[in-house]
Amino acid sequence: MKVNFEEKTYESYFNIELSNRSDIFFPPGQSLEGLLGFDSSVLTRDKQLWNLFMSMSNSANNREIDLHEIAKAMENFESSWLKKIPQIKVNVLFQYKKPEYISSARGKEWHLWREPYYRYEIYQKQQELLMCINQKLGSKVLILYVSPALYDIRKLLEAHKAKRIIDFSNFQKVSALYGHHCNTYIQAGNYSIANSQPEKIKNIALLEELEQIEDRNTGDNIEFVINFCRQISNIMSEDKYYSELFNKLNQRFDNLKNDCRLVYNYIMLYHFRLLTGIQCLMQCHKLEK
């Protein structure tokens, strides 16, 4: 049975709830789509930036919009914003998975559960990239597969209204699924059974896991973000599967490297997500009351 809602819908609800139930979370480079796609909804955070965009868009020369000027404005805005927020604590990578809901005894893994269960595939190229990030960045990043333990849009909406999306989500560390081609589960908590050779794997409690993560930011937020983006960019540039397209996407923005460092690295991260579907969030310390 197919899950009858879009992965993007679940992802949006999940991110909203995570930001409300845990420390401050934010996706780095939120204004990037304004630079790359001129999406007005992400430019409205800053009136000056929005006015710049509108004046340039409405000019007679709007076919020759100076993206470098927009990038500089975004660089100033994003830099100022990172200086104002609490210190960033850690990077979190989420690979969202839309599962199948197996309700028939003819399901391949039915004998493991003997009741309806959820299953999602683990794609080799994707897993190899995630494992490479995990090995090179280690404790500097938490990398998880995230999948709903819901299959009906009405139940998803109910969970969203009740602020229980996280409660109805299955979390599994990428490293725990190394060597497997799929993961199965019957509910959010307790455990999963991964296959090639069936292996029972304990699930993690997301909010507890986030509380236990040690602070990895020893400098200021701007350098912390740039260093992380560079590490991801280096890994992508060396990856046999993704590197060629990733490097081609980045080439047109090479002129931003020197005077728009933050925006340039945000663009690298944007292309990383565009090609892989992996969501990056950054966790800040709690605001002092």
mmCIF file of C-alpha atoms in Angstrom, residues 6-236:
data_model
loop_
_atom_site.group_PDB
_atom_site.id
_atom_site.type_symbol
_atom_site.label_atom_id
_atom_site.label_comp_id
_atom_site.label_asym_id
_atom_site.label_seq_id
_atom_site.Cartn_x
_atom_site.Cartn_y
_atom_site.Cartn_z
ATOM 1 C CA GLU A 6 4.087 13.643 -0.354
ATOM 2 C CA GLU A 7 7.487 13.352 1.285
ATOM 3 C CA LYS A 8 7.824 17.145 1.108
ATOM 4 C CA THR A 9 4.648 17.621 3.166
ATOM 5 C CA TYR A 10 5.956 15.359 5.908
ATOM 6 C CA GLU A 11 9.360 17.048 5.767
ATOM 7 C CA SER A 12 7.836 20.513 6.194
ATOM 8 C CA TYR A 13 5.702 19.470 9.158
ATOM 9 C CA PHE A 14 8.673 17.705 10.726
ATOM 10 C CA ASN A 15 10.954 20.742 10.469
ATOM 11 C CA ILE A 16 8.301 23.054 11.921
ATOM 12 C CA GLU A 17 7.783 20.794 14.910
ATOM 13 C CA LEU A 18 11.490 20.227 15.466
ATOM 14 C CA SER A 19 12.114 23.962 15.691
ATOM 15 C CA ASN A 20 9.336 24.271 18.273
ATOM 16 C CA ARG A 21 10.161 21.250 20.432
ATOM 17 C CA SER A 22 13.927 21.413 20.627
ATOM 18 C CA ASP A 23 16.652 24.053 20.628
ATOM 19 C CA ILE A 24 16.722 26.535 17.793
ATOM 20 C CA PHE A 25 17.088 24.861 14.404
ATOM 21 C CA PHE A 26 17.474 26.529 11.047
ATOM 22 C CA PRO A 27 18.399 25.513 7.497
ATOM 23 C CA PRO A 28 21.504 27.523 6.534
ATOM 24 C CA GLY A 29 21.152 29.918 3.612
ATOM 25 C CA GLN A 30 17.389 30.422 3.756
ATOM 26 C CA SER A 31 17.591 33.340 1.339
ATOM 27 C CA LEU A 32 19.403 31.308 -1.318
ATOM 28 C CA GLU A 33 16.310 30.566 -3.344
ATOM 29 C CA GLY A 34 15.921 34.300 -3.699
ATOM 30 C CA LEU A 35 19.327 34.406 -5.352
ATOM 31 C CA LEU A 36 18.854 31.307 -7.477
ATOM 32 C CA GLY A 37 15.120 31.316 -8.139
ATOM 33 C CA PHE A 38 13.830 34.726 -7.041
ATOM 34 C CA ASP A 39 11.337 33.264 -4.578
ATOM 35 C CA SER A 40 9.831 36.313 -2.864
ATOM 36 C CA SER A 41 8.733 34.383 0.221
ATOM 37 C CA VAL A 42 12.320 33.894 1.378
ATOM 38 C CA LEU A 43 13.386 37.472 0.718
ATOM 39 C CA THR A 44 10.848 39.070 3.040
ATOM 40 C CA ARG A 45 12.985 38.470 6.144
ATOM 41 C CA ASP A 46 14.841 41.679 5.348
ATOM 42 C CA LYS A 47 13.106 44.793 4.014
ATOM 43 C CA GLN A 48 16.284 46.288 2.551
ATOM 44 C CA LEU A 49 17.085 43.074 0.712
ATOM 45 C CA TRP A 50 13.537 42.860 -0.623
ATOM 46 C CA ASN A 51 13.621 46.479 -1.830
ATOM 47 C CA LEU A 52 16.901 45.818 -3.619
ATOM 48 C CA PHE A 53 15.447 42.780 -5.333
ATOM 49 C CA MET A 54 12.267 44.591 -6.376
ATOM 50 C CA SER A 55 14.083 47.644 -7.746
ATOM 51 C CA MET A 56 16.381 45.465 -9.807
ATOM 52 C CA SER A 57 13.576 43.216 -11.003
ATOM 53 C CA ASN A 58 11.483 46.170 -12.160
ATOM 54 C CA SER A 59 14.295 48.015 -13.882
ATOM 55 C CA ALA A 60 14.525 48.338 -17.624
ATOM 56 C CA ASN A 61 17.615 46.172 -17.546
ATOM 57 C CA ASN A 62 16.051 43.338 -15.572
ATOM 58 C CA ARG A 63 17.386 40.826 -18.087
ATOM 59 C CA GLU A 64 20.848 41.703 -16.890
ATOM 60 C CA ILE A 65 20.249 41.603 -13.145
ATOM 61 C CA ASP A 66 23.513 41.937 -11.238
ATOM 62 C CA LEU A 67 23.459 38.757 -9.185
ATOM 63 C CA HIS A 68 26.745 39.766 -7.624
ATOM 64 C CA GLU A 69 25.130 42.858 -6.104
ATOM 65 C CA ILE A 70 22.280 40.757 -4.727
ATOM 66 C CA ALA A 71 24.804 38.269 -3.356
ATOM 67 C CA LYS A 72 26.643 41.066 -1.532
ATOM 68 C CA ALA A 73 23.401 42.248 0.054
ATOM 69 C CA MET A 74 22.632 38.697 1.124
ATOM 70 C CA GLU A 75 26.164 38.273 2.445
ATOM 71 C CA ASN A 76 25.727 41.303 4.690
ATOM 72 C CA PHE A 77 22.303 40.217 5.864
ATOM 73 C CA GLU A 78 23.210 36.585 6.559
ATOM 74 C CA SER A 79 26.467 37.557 8.289
ATOM 75 C CA SER A 80 24.635 39.995 10.535
ATOM 76 C CA TRP A 81 21.972 37.402 11.325
ATOM 77 C CA LEU A 82 24.516 34.714 12.263
ATOM 78 C CA LYS A 83 26.183 37.156 14.657
ATOM 79 C CA LYS A 84 22.884 37.836 16.429
ATOM 80 C CA ILE A 85 21.679 34.280 17.025
ATOM 81 C CA PRO A 86 22.997 32.008 19.820
ATOM 82 C CA GLN A 87 26.139 30.022 19.111
ATOM 83 C CA ILE A 88 25.558 27.136 16.712
ATOM 84 C CA LYS A 89 26.072 23.823 18.477
ATOM 85 C CA VAL A 90 26.112 21.132 15.803
ATOM 86 C CA ASN A 91 25.147 20.209 12.237
ATOM 87 C CA VAL A 92 22.395 17.679 11.620
ATOM 88 C CA LEU A 93 21.785 15.946 8.283
ATOM 89 C CA PHE A 94 18.399 14.355 7.629
ATOM 90 C CA GLN A 95 17.729 11.982 4.753
ATOM 91 C CA TYR A 96 13.942 11.853 4.628
ATOM 92 C CA LYS A 97 12.382 8.622 3.444
ATOM 93 C CA LYS A 98 8.833 8.039 2.253
ATOM 94 C CA PRO A 99 8.097 4.408 3.153
ATOM 95 C CA GLU A 100 5.789 1.801 1.755
ATOM 96 C CA TYR A 101 3.123 0.455 4.088
ATOM 97 C CA ILE A 102 3.051 -3.333 3.774
ATOM 98 C CA SER A 103 -0.301 -4.676 4.923
ATOM 99 C CA SER A 104 -0.249 -8.052 3.166
ATOM 100 C CA ALA A 105 1.239 -11.325 4.371
ATOM 101 C CA ARG A 106 2.850 -11.547 0.925
ATOM 102 C CA GLY A 107 5.303 -8.796 1.882
ATOM 103 C CA LYS A 108 8.932 -9.936 1.752
ATOM 104 C CA GLU A 109 9.582 -9.090 5.389
ATOM 105 C CA TRP A 110 6.179 -10.147 6.774
ATOM 106 C CA HIS A 111 7.719 -13.142 8.526
ATOM 107 C CA LEU A 112 9.870 -10.772 10.585
ATOM 108 C CA TRP A 113 6.916 -8.827 11.971
ATOM 109 C CA ARG A 114 3.763 -10.893 11.324
ATOM 110 C CA GLU A 115 1.749 -7.685 11.211
ATOM 111 C CA PRO A 116 1.575 -4.619 8.899
ATOM 112 C CA TYR A 117 4.869 -2.740 8.715
ATOM 113 C CA TYR A 118 6.701 0.100 6.987
ATOM 114 C CA ARG A 119 9.649 -0.315 4.627
ATOM 115 C CA TYR A 120 11.970 2.057 2.819
ATOM 116 C CA GLU A 121 14.804 1.326 0.421
ATOM 117 C CA ILE A 122 18.426 2.237 1.126
ATOM 118 C CA TYR A 123 20.038 3.360 -2.118
ATOM 119 C CA GLN A 124 23.677 2.394 -2.518
ATOM 120 C CA LYS A 125 25.006 5.679 -3.971
ATOM 121 C CA GLN A 126 23.157 7.679 -1.353
ATOM 122 C CA GLN A 127 24.351 5.454 1.473
ATOM 123 C CA GLU A 128 27.957 5.566 0.273
ATOM 124 C CA LEU A 129 27.905 9.369 0.285
ATOM 125 C CA LEU A 130 26.328 9.537 3.739
ATOM 126 C CA MET A 131 28.858 7.051 5.107
ATOM 127 C CA CYS A 132 31.708 9.105 3.632
ATOM 128 C CA ILE A 133 30.376 12.223 5.368
ATOM 129 C CA ASN A 134 29.976 10.251 8.583
ATOM 130 C CA GLN A 135 33.548 8.939 8.432
ATOM 131 C CA LYS A 136 35.174 12.281 7.577
ATOM 132 C CA LEU A 137 33.169 14.541 9.876
ATOM 133 C CA GLY A 138 32.567 12.061 12.687
ATOM 134 C CA SER A 139 31.100 13.628 15.818
ATOM 135 C CA LYS A 140 30.838 17.025 14.108
ATOM 136 C CA VAL A 141 27.584 15.943 12.486
ATOM 137 C CA LEU A 142 24.576 13.758 13.294
ATOM 138 C CA ILE A 143 23.292 11.912 10.196
ATOM 139 C CA LEU A 144 19.896 10.227 10.300
ATOM 140 C CA TYR A 145 17.340 8.564 8.081
ATOM 141 C CA VAL A 146 13.937 9.999 9.021
ATOM 142 C CA SER A 147 10.708 8.290 8.015
ATOM 143 C CA PRO A 148 7.050 8.636 9.066
ATOM 144 C CA ALA A 149 5.214 5.877 10.925
ATOM 145 C CA LEU A 150 2.007 7.040 9.255
ATOM 146 C CA TYR A 151 0.511 6.192 5.872
ATOM 147 C CA ASP A 152 -2.670 8.288 5.622
ATOM 148 C CA ILE A 153 -2.767 12.045 4.966
ATOM 149 C CA ARG A 154 -5.557 12.481 7.522
ATOM 150 C CA LYS A 155 -3.434 10.894 10.250
ATOM 151 C CA LEU A 156 -0.497 13.067 9.198
ATOM 152 C CA LEU A 157 -2.617 16.209 9.556
ATOM 153 C CA GLU A 158 -3.899 15.045 12.942
ATOM 154 C CA ALA A 159 -0.330 14.460 14.125
ATOM 155 C CA HIS A 160 0.684 17.891 12.841
ATOM 156 C CA LYS A 161 -2.174 19.629 14.668
ATOM 157 C CA ALA A 162 -1.364 17.714 17.859
ATOM 158 C CA LYS A 163 2.351 18.534 17.439
ATOM 159 C CA ARG A 164 3.229 14.844 17.396
ATOM 160 C CA ILE A 165 4.998 14.447 14.047
ATOM 161 C CA ILE A 166 8.267 13.575 15.811
ATOM 162 C CA ASP A 167 6.429 11.012 17.951
ATOM 163 C CA PHE A 168 5.222 9.340 14.758
ATOM 164 C CA SER A 169 8.643 9.304 13.091
ATOM 165 C CA ASN A 170 11.248 6.565 12.865
ATOM 166 C CA PHE A 171 14.888 7.630 13.252
ATOM 167 C CA GLN A 172 17.881 5.539 12.351
ATOM 168 C CA LYS A 173 21.550 6.423 12.199
ATOM 169 C CA VAL A 174 23.073 6.058 8.758
ATOM 170 C CA SER A 175 25.991 4.118 10.216
ATOM 171 C CA ALA A 176 23.624 1.512 11.706
ATOM 172 C CA LEU A 177 22.231 0.685 8.265
ATOM 173 C CA TYR A 178 25.592 0.146 6.576
ATOM 174 C CA GLY A 179 25.481 -2.984 4.407
ATOM 175 C CA HIS A 180 21.678 -3.169 4.265
ATOM 176 C CA HIS A 181 19.396 -2.515 1.310
ATOM 177 C CA CYS A 182 16.203 -1.635 3.216
ATOM 178 C CA ASN A 183 14.874 -0.855 6.665
ATOM 179 C CA THR A 184 11.562 -1.970 8.173
ATOM 180 C CA TYR A 185 9.606 -0.931 11.253
ATOM 181 C CA ILE A 186 6.073 -1.091 12.644
ATOM 182 C CA GLN A 187 6.022 2.130 14.652
ATOM 183 C CA ALA A 188 8.145 5.107 15.546
ATOM 184 C CA GLY A 189 9.980 3.822 18.601
ATOM 185 C CA ASN A 190 11.488 0.578 19.873
ATOM 186 C CA TYR A 191 13.472 -0.940 17.021
ATOM 187 C CA SER A 192 13.839 -1.556 13.289
ATOM 188 C CA ILE A 193 14.796 -4.658 11.345
ATOM 189 C CA ALA A 194 17.228 -3.961 8.520
ATOM 190 C CA ASN A 195 17.808 -6.362 5.663
ATOM 191 C CA SER A 196 20.173 -7.864 3.737
ATOM 192 C CA GLN A 197 20.684 -10.391 6.500
ATOM 193 C CA PRO A 198 17.934 -9.423 8.971
ATOM 194 C CA GLU A 199 19.377 -7.394 11.847
ATOM 195 C CA LYS A 200 17.434 -5.964 14.764
ATOM 196 C CA ILE A 201 18.546 -2.363 15.344
ATOM 197 C CA LYS A 202 17.502 -0.170 18.233
ATOM 198 C CA ASN A 203 15.959 3.119 17.146
ATOM 199 C CA ILE A 204 17.093 6.410 18.621
ATOM 200 C CA ALA A 205 15.028 8.995 20.490
ATOM 201 C CA LEU A 206 15.734 12.125 18.480
ATOM 202 C CA LEU A 207 15.281 14.803 21.125
ATOM 203 C CA GLU A 208 17.331 12.848 23.669
ATOM 204 C CA GLU A 209 20.070 12.293 21.091
ATOM 205 C CA LEU A 210 20.216 16.013 20.332
ATOM 206 C CA GLU A 211 20.491 16.865 24.026
ATOM 207 C CA GLN A 212 23.504 14.568 24.399
ATOM 208 C CA ILE A 213 25.481 15.970 21.475
ATOM 209 C CA GLU A 214 28.593 17.817 22.572
ATOM 210 C CA ASP A 215 29.214 21.367 21.427
ATOM 211 C CA ARG A 216 31.458 21.306 18.331
ATOM 212 C CA ASN A 217 31.611 25.029 17.658
ATOM 213 C CA THR A 218 34.815 26.476 19.100
ATOM 214 C CA GLY A 219 34.724 29.680 17.061
ATOM 215 C CA ASP A 220 32.184 32.147 15.715
ATOM 216 C CA ASN A 221 29.065 31.105 13.827
ATOM 217 C CA ILE A 222 30.177 32.404 10.444
ATOM 218 C CA GLU A 223 33.412 30.408 10.378
ATOM 219 C CA PHE A 224 31.616 27.360 11.772
ATOM 220 C CA VAL A 225 29.084 27.453 8.923
ATOM 221 C CA ILE A 226 31.690 28.125 6.229
ATOM 222 C CA ASN A 227 33.963 25.315 7.425
ATOM 223 C CA PHE A 228 31.108 22.825 7.436
ATOM 224 C CA CYS A 229 29.953 23.847 3.947
ATOM 225 C CA ARG A 230 33.510 23.523 2.640
ATOM 226 C CA GLN A 231 33.836 20.027 4.072
ATOM 227 C CA ILE A 232 30.595 18.955 2.401
ATOM 228 C CA SER A 233 31.690 20.605 -0.849
ATOM 229 C CA ASN A 234 35.049 18.793 -0.783
ATOM 230 C CA ILE A 235 33.355 15.440 -0.222
ATOM 231 C CA MET A 236 30.925 16.060 -3.087
#
